[in-house]
Amino acid sequence: MTRLAVFIVFSTFFLCQTAVGQKKTLQAVSVTENISINGKLDEPIWQNAPVASDFIMFEPDNGKAIDQKKKTEVKVLYDNQAIYIGAIMYDDEPSKMLKEITERDDFGTSEHFGVFINGFNDGQQDFRFFVSAAGVQMDALATENNEDFSWNAIWSSSVEMTDFGWVVEMRIPYAALRFSNESKQTWGLNFYRELRRYRQKYSWNHIDTKIGAVIPQAGILEGIENIKPPTRLFFIPYASYYYDYTDHKSNNTVKAGLDIKYGINDSFTLDAILVPDFGQTRFDNVVLNLTPFEQQFNENRPFFTEGTDLFSKGSLLYSRRIGGAPSTYPVTAANEEVVEYPNAVDLINAVKVSGRTKSGLGIGFLNAVTEKTTATVQNTLTGERRDVVVEPLTNYNLLVLDQRFGGNSSVSLVNANTTRNGDFRDANVSALVWDLNTKGNTYKLAGDFKYSTIHENPQGYDGFKTALNFIKTHGKNRYDLLAKYISREYDINDLGIAFINNYYNFYANYNYRIINPTKNFNSFRFDLSTSVEFQNQTGKTQDYYWVASTNFNTKKNDYFNFSVNMRPMITYDFYQPRVDGRFSYNPRAASVSGLVSTNYNRKFAIDINPYASFMDEPDRNIFEFYVSPRYRINDRILLILSGDYVFHTNDRGFVDNDGTNILFGERDRKTVVGELSGRYSVNNRMTFNITARYYWSYAEYDELFTLKDNGFLAYQTNDPTLVSPYDENLNLWNFDLTYSWWFAPASQISILYRNNATDYRSSIENSIGRNLDNLFGNNLNSVFSVSIRYFIDYNSLKRKS
C-alpha cells in the first residue's frame, strides 16, 4: 500500500471517529414566506438553509458511514406556527425501493425517514415523526423503555418520488411538541432513515449501541428564536349511528360527543372526552380461562392509549378497569336468581392533563367518572324483580410527578385512587419509583416502593411492595440483578392489575450480544436467566426456573429464536386452590421452544413457533404449534393467516369446592385458533380492513382428586356421571370489516360491520364441523355502524372571524 493510500485510510478513519464522538449541530432558518407542503422543496429559502448530512449506520453495522450513493440531506426552517423539515434521500436504484401503503403508524414494508425532537434537550423523551416512501405517517412519544405509537399528533407531510431517490417535506406545528418558553431555543435533534430493502437503519448523529441509551445521543438544533406559538385549542366533535342485532332483537342508536385538546401552556396539555363512544374499538380475544385469575385484555380505546407513557410510571394503571365489568355481584336469597348482569359500566367522562416543565418535572393527571350500574334479580317463586347496585357512581384518579435529571435518570411519585359512592370499597395506592443511570448510561439502579390501602366493610387492610434492580446496560456482556418483596395484603386491583402477592423473589440475568455484524449474523444475543420465589408465611418455593435462550438475525434477515426452560424442583401454587392458605404442587418440568420468522421484505413470509413442555408425571405434557404465513400481493394488498394448536395431556387443575373438599380434575385440553387479517389500501388515507377469528377450546375430565393439606392430590373417582359435568367446551367467532377515510387532518369517517357468536356448553364436541353448527346455528349477532369525527382548530376559526 502506498503512503498516500495509508494517509487517506488513516485520515478517513480519524474523521469518522471524530464525527461519531461528538454531537452534531444544525442551524434552523427563520422563514416569513408561506411554505407549501408538496414534497418539492421549491421555495427559494430551502436552497440557503444549512444541511444535515453524513448519516451513520445504527443497525446492523453500528458506526458505518452511509454509502454516498444513498446519502441523505436534511434542512430545517421555522416560523411562529411550526417547524419545517425538508429531506432528500438519494438512491441510485430508485426502482428497487419498497413502498407498501399501510395505515397510519404501521411501518409495513417500506423505506422511511424520521425526525426525533427533544424540545428540552434533556435526553429523556423524544417526539418522533416518520414518513414512509408511500407517504404514510407514523408518530410516537419515545422514552428509553417505550416507543408509544398510540400517540397521534396533527402534522402534515408530502412525499415526491424522483429519478435520484425520494423527497420528504414535513410541517410539524408547535402544538405537536413540548419545549420551554425561552426566547432562544436549543433542542435535541436526530434524523433517521431506514433502507428497508437492506434492513439498514441510519441516524444523523451517531448512536453508539454499546451505550445503553439512545435519546441522549441526539444532535443539537439551534437557531429557533423569539417564536410566539399560537393558542393550542382543538375540538373534535363526533357523531355515530349503530344498528345492533343481538339475541334476535334489533336496536338503532345515535350518539354524539366531543373531544377537547387544550394547550394550558407551552408544556402542558389537557385532553377531555365528553359522552365518549368506543363502539368501534377492536374486539377482545376471549379465551377459555381455567386459571384462578381474570383474563387481562389490551386497551383499544384511543383516549386511554394515546400519549399515556407518563401514566405508565409505577405500573399502577390498568385502564380497562375504567368502564370494565362491575366490581360486585348481587347477593341473592335461596329463591332468587340474577337474570340480568351488565358486562361493562358506562363511562360518563374522562380528563387527562400531562406535560413537563423546563426543569424536567413531568406532571400527569388522569380522572374518569363511571355511572351507577345495576343488575336485576328475580324471585323464582313470584316472578318479582328488583334492581341491585353492582357498581355505584365511581371516580378513578391517577396523579404522576416524574422528575428527570442527569441526562437519563428519574424519580417519580405516583398515586392511584378509586372512590366509589356509598359503602362500596375504596382504594388508594401510592408509589415511589426511581430509575438512576450513570452519566455515561453504562449502569442502572432502578426500584420502587408501593403502599396500598383498601377501605371496605367491615374493615380495610394495607400492604406494600418494594423492589431493587441493578443492571449493566453497556457493552457486549451485560447483566441484570433483581430483588423484590410483596406483602400479603398488597392490592392494586381497583385501578391496576396484579395477579399474585405475598412472596419475595430473586432474579438474575446474564446476556451476551454482538455489536456489529459478523460473517454469519447481522445480530446475535444469548441470555441465561434464573428466578426463585418464596411464599412469605411458609417459605415454600412457589416458582423456580432456569432459562437459556438465543436469538439471531441471519445475513438474509431471517430471525431465529431458541429457548430451553427448566423447573428443576417441585414448587407450590398458592392460587390454584382458590382458598386462602391452601396450596397445590407443581411437578418438575422442562420445556423447549423455537421461533422462525422469515424476512418480511419478501412477498411471502412465514412465522413458525413450536413449543413443548414435559412434566415429571406420567404423560403430562403440553404441545403447541403456531404458524402464520403472510403474503403481500402488491403495495396495496396484504393477507395474513395464523393458526394455533395447543394440546394438554393429563393436565391437572381446580374444578370445584364442595364446602368440605377442594376438588381437582385431571383433564385433556385442546385449543384451536384460526385468524385472518387483510388490508386493502386505496391510498395512504383510505383503507379497508378485514379481521376474523375462530376460537375453539375444551377441557375434558376423566378423574377427580381431593387436595390434601400438603398440596398433593388424593384420588377420588373416575365415574363419568361425577366427572363429566365439569367438562367445558367453548366456541367463539368474531368478524370485523372496516372502512376508514382520513379526509382531512385528524378528521375521519369510519364504517364498521361486525358479527360475533358464542357457544358454551358442558358437553364435549370433538368435531369442528359440529362445533361450527352449534356456534352459528342460533347465536350470530351483528352490528353496523358509521362514525364521523371532524377536527377543528380554534386558530382557524379565529382567523375566519
XYZ file of N, CA and C in Angstrom, residues 608-685:
234
model
N -43.125 -19.365 12.353
C -43.380 -20.716 12.882
C -42.870 -20.762 14.308
N -43.729 -21.217 15.224
C -43.387 -21.192 16.647
C -43.851 -22.485 17.324
N -42.983 -23.514 17.392
C -43.336 -24.741 18.120
C -42.945 -24.634 19.600
N -43.670 -25.388 20.436
C -43.409 -25.386 21.877
C -43.779 -26.754 22.430
N -42.962 -27.236 23.365
C -43.270 -28.499 24.041
C -42.818 -28.413 25.490
N -43.670 -28.903 26.395
C -43.352 -28.923 27.824
C -43.597 -30.327 28.360
N -42.645 -30.815 29.154
C -42.718 -32.173 29.690
C -42.609 -32.104 31.212
N -43.594 -32.668 31.909
C -43.623 -32.615 33.365
C -43.295 -33.980 33.955
N -42.826 -33.954 35.170
C -42.377 -35.172 35.851
C -43.564 -35.937 36.418
N -44.507 -36.247 35.523
C -45.671 -37.074 35.825
C -46.015 -37.856 34.570
N -46.592 -39.051 34.689
C -46.871 -39.868 33.508
C -47.760 -39.141 32.488
N -47.239 -38.955 31.291
C -47.987 -38.422 30.143
C -48.588 -37.044 30.394
N -48.000 -36.261 31.283
C -48.488 -34.894 31.499
C -47.588 -33.939 30.707
N -48.085 -33.512 29.559
C -47.285 -32.726 28.641
C -48.133 -31.612 28.018
N -47.447 -30.670 27.386
C -48.104 -29.626 26.609
C -47.390 -29.531 25.266
N -48.164 -29.529 24.193
C -47.614 -29.369 22.861
C -48.349 -28.220 22.175
N -47.587 -27.344 21.530
C -48.198 -26.229 20.816
C -47.460 -26.008 19.502
N -48.247 -25.672 18.489
C -47.645 -25.330 17.202
C -48.405 -24.141 16.628
N -47.664 -23.049 16.395
C -48.238 -21.827 15.836
C -47.578 -21.564 14.492
N -48.395 -21.222 13.510
C -47.860 -20.898 12.186
C -48.651 -19.725 11.618
N -47.949 -18.795 10.979
C -48.608 -17.616 10.432
C -47.930 -17.214 9.115
N -48.478 -17.669 7.993
C -47.963 -17.202 6.697
C -48.583 -15.854 6.333
N -47.835 -15.067 5.589
C -48.328 -13.779 5.110
C -47.890 -13.590 3.660
N -48.774 -12.915 2.914
C -48.452 -12.687 1.508
C -48.819 -11.256 1.140
N -47.834 -10.526 0.654
C -48.043 -9.161 0.186
C -48.244 -9.210 -1.318
N -49.510 -9.151 -1.724
C -49.831 -9.297 -3.137
C -49.211 -8.171 -3.950
N -49.355 -6.967 -3.432
C -48.711 -5.800 -4.022
C -48.589 -4.752 -2.923
N -48.260 -3.522 -3.283
C -48.067 -2.492 -2.266
C -49.370 -2.070 -1.593
N -50.518 -2.535 -2.100
C -51.804 -2.141 -1.528
C -52.496 -3.256 -0.749
N -52.177 -4.507 -1.063
C -52.927 -5.630 -0.502
C -52.001 -6.542 0.293
N -52.389 -6.820 1.542
C -51.650 -7.723 2.426
C -52.628 -8.689 3.077
N -52.295 -9.974 3.062
C -53.100 -11.002 3.711
C -52.234 -11.749 4.718
N -52.780 -11.969 5.920
C -52.073 -12.711 6.968
C -53.011 -13.768 7.539
N -52.574 -15.002 7.540
C -53.292 -16.101 8.183
C -52.498 -16.545 9.395
N -53.181 -17.056 10.396
C -52.471 -17.648 11.532
C -53.290 -18.786 12.092
N -52.594 -19.797 12.539
C -53.231 -20.943 13.180
C -52.441 -21.350 14.403
N -53.154 -21.682 15.468
C -52.514 -22.075 16.724
C -53.204 -23.324 17.251
N -52.426 -24.368 17.515
C -52.959 -25.620 18.053
C -52.220 -25.926 19.356
N -52.978 -26.088 20.444
C -52.399 -26.370 21.756
C -53.093 -27.605 22.335
N -52.298 -28.554 22.819
C -52.866 -29.779 23.383
C -52.183 -30.091 24.718
N -52.970 -30.129 25.775
C -52.501 -30.509 27.109
C -52.964 -31.939 27.390
N -52.039 -32.813 27.733
C -52.406 -34.173 28.118
C -52.255 -34.334 29.623
N -53.289 -34.890 30.248
C -53.289 -35.162 31.701
C -52.974 -33.909 32.518
N -53.495 -32.801 32.077
C -53.377 -31.561 32.832
C -54.176 -31.694 34.127
N -53.765 -30.990 35.157
C -54.485 -31.026 36.433
C -54.730 -29.614 36.934
N -55.941 -29.395 37.450
C -56.279 -28.079 37.963
C -57.565 -28.089 38.750
N -57.824 -26.992 39.394
C -59.009 -26.818 40.237
C -60.286 -26.966 39.414
N -61.307 -27.631 40.022
C -62.621 -27.691 39.375
C -63.754 -27.247 40.291
N -63.631 -27.476 41.626
C -64.772 -27.155 42.482
C -64.345 -27.171 43.950
N -65.191 -26.551 44.764
C -65.053 -26.593 46.220
C -66.432 -26.895 46.769
N -66.623 -28.118 47.305
C -67.956 -28.537 47.762
C -68.241 -28.141 49.208
N -67.387 -27.289 49.773
C -67.564 -26.865 51.149
C -66.792 -27.701 52.143
N -66.465 -28.913 51.731
C -65.666 -29.811 52.588
C -64.307 -30.075 51.966
N -64.314 -30.338 50.666
C -63.078 -30.662 49.949
C -62.866 -29.718 48.775
N -61.591 -29.484 48.485
C -61.223 -28.782 47.257
C -60.954 -29.843 46.205
N -61.712 -29.790 45.109
C -61.619 -30.803 44.072
C -60.734 -30.332 42.933
N -59.830 -31.213 42.518
C -59.030 -31.010 41.316
C -59.424 -32.078 40.303
N -59.187 -31.770 39.024
C -59.503 -32.732 37.985
C -58.332 -32.963 37.068
N -58.245 -34.199 36.583
C -57.292 -34.495 35.515
C -58.040 -34.383 34.198
N -57.451 -33.655 33.236
C -58.193 -33.320 32.040
C -57.264 -33.281 30.837
N -57.832 -33.525 29.688
C -57.164 -33.227 28.427
C -57.748 -31.908 27.919
N -56.868 -31.048 27.454
C -57.306 -29.748 26.947
C -56.812 -29.575 25.517
N -57.704 -29.089 24.675
C -57.310 -28.791 23.297
C -57.835 -27.414 22.926
N -56.986 -26.643 22.248
C -57.371 -25.308 21.781
C -56.949 -25.161 20.327
N -57.880 -24.699 19.512
C -57.615 -24.427 18.101
C -58.034 -22.981 17.832
N -57.117 -22.194 17.270
C -57.404 -20.800 16.948
C -56.999 -20.542 15.505
N -57.914 -19.971 14.753
C -57.611 -19.558 13.387
C -57.949 -18.091 13.200
N -57.034 -17.328 12.596
C -57.262 -15.903 12.394
C -56.888 -15.512 10.974
N -57.644 -14.550 10.446
C -57.368 -13.974 9.143
C -57.413 -12.465 9.271
N -56.406 -11.799 8.742
C -56.450 -10.346 8.659
C -55.990 -9.943 7.262
N -56.664 -8.942 6.735
C -56.335 -8.474 5.406
C -56.503 -6.969 5.316
N -55.717 -6.362 4.447
C -55.792 -4.911 4.280
C -55.697 -4.567 2.794
N -56.605 -3.704 2.365
C -56.511 -3.113 1.035
C -56.429 -1.603 1.207
N -55.326 -1.023 0.777
C -55.113 0.417 0.893
C -55.417 1.074 -0.435
N -56.474 1.877 -0.476
C -56.787 2.629 -1.682
C -55.692 3.677 -1.915
N -55.315 4.354 -0.837
C -54.194 5.283 -0.843
C -53.725 5.405 0.604
N -52.849 6.375 0.898
C -52.304 6.449 2.252
C -53.269 7.091 3.244
N -54.502 7.388 2.822
C -55.507 7.925 3.740
C -56.779 7.081 3.794
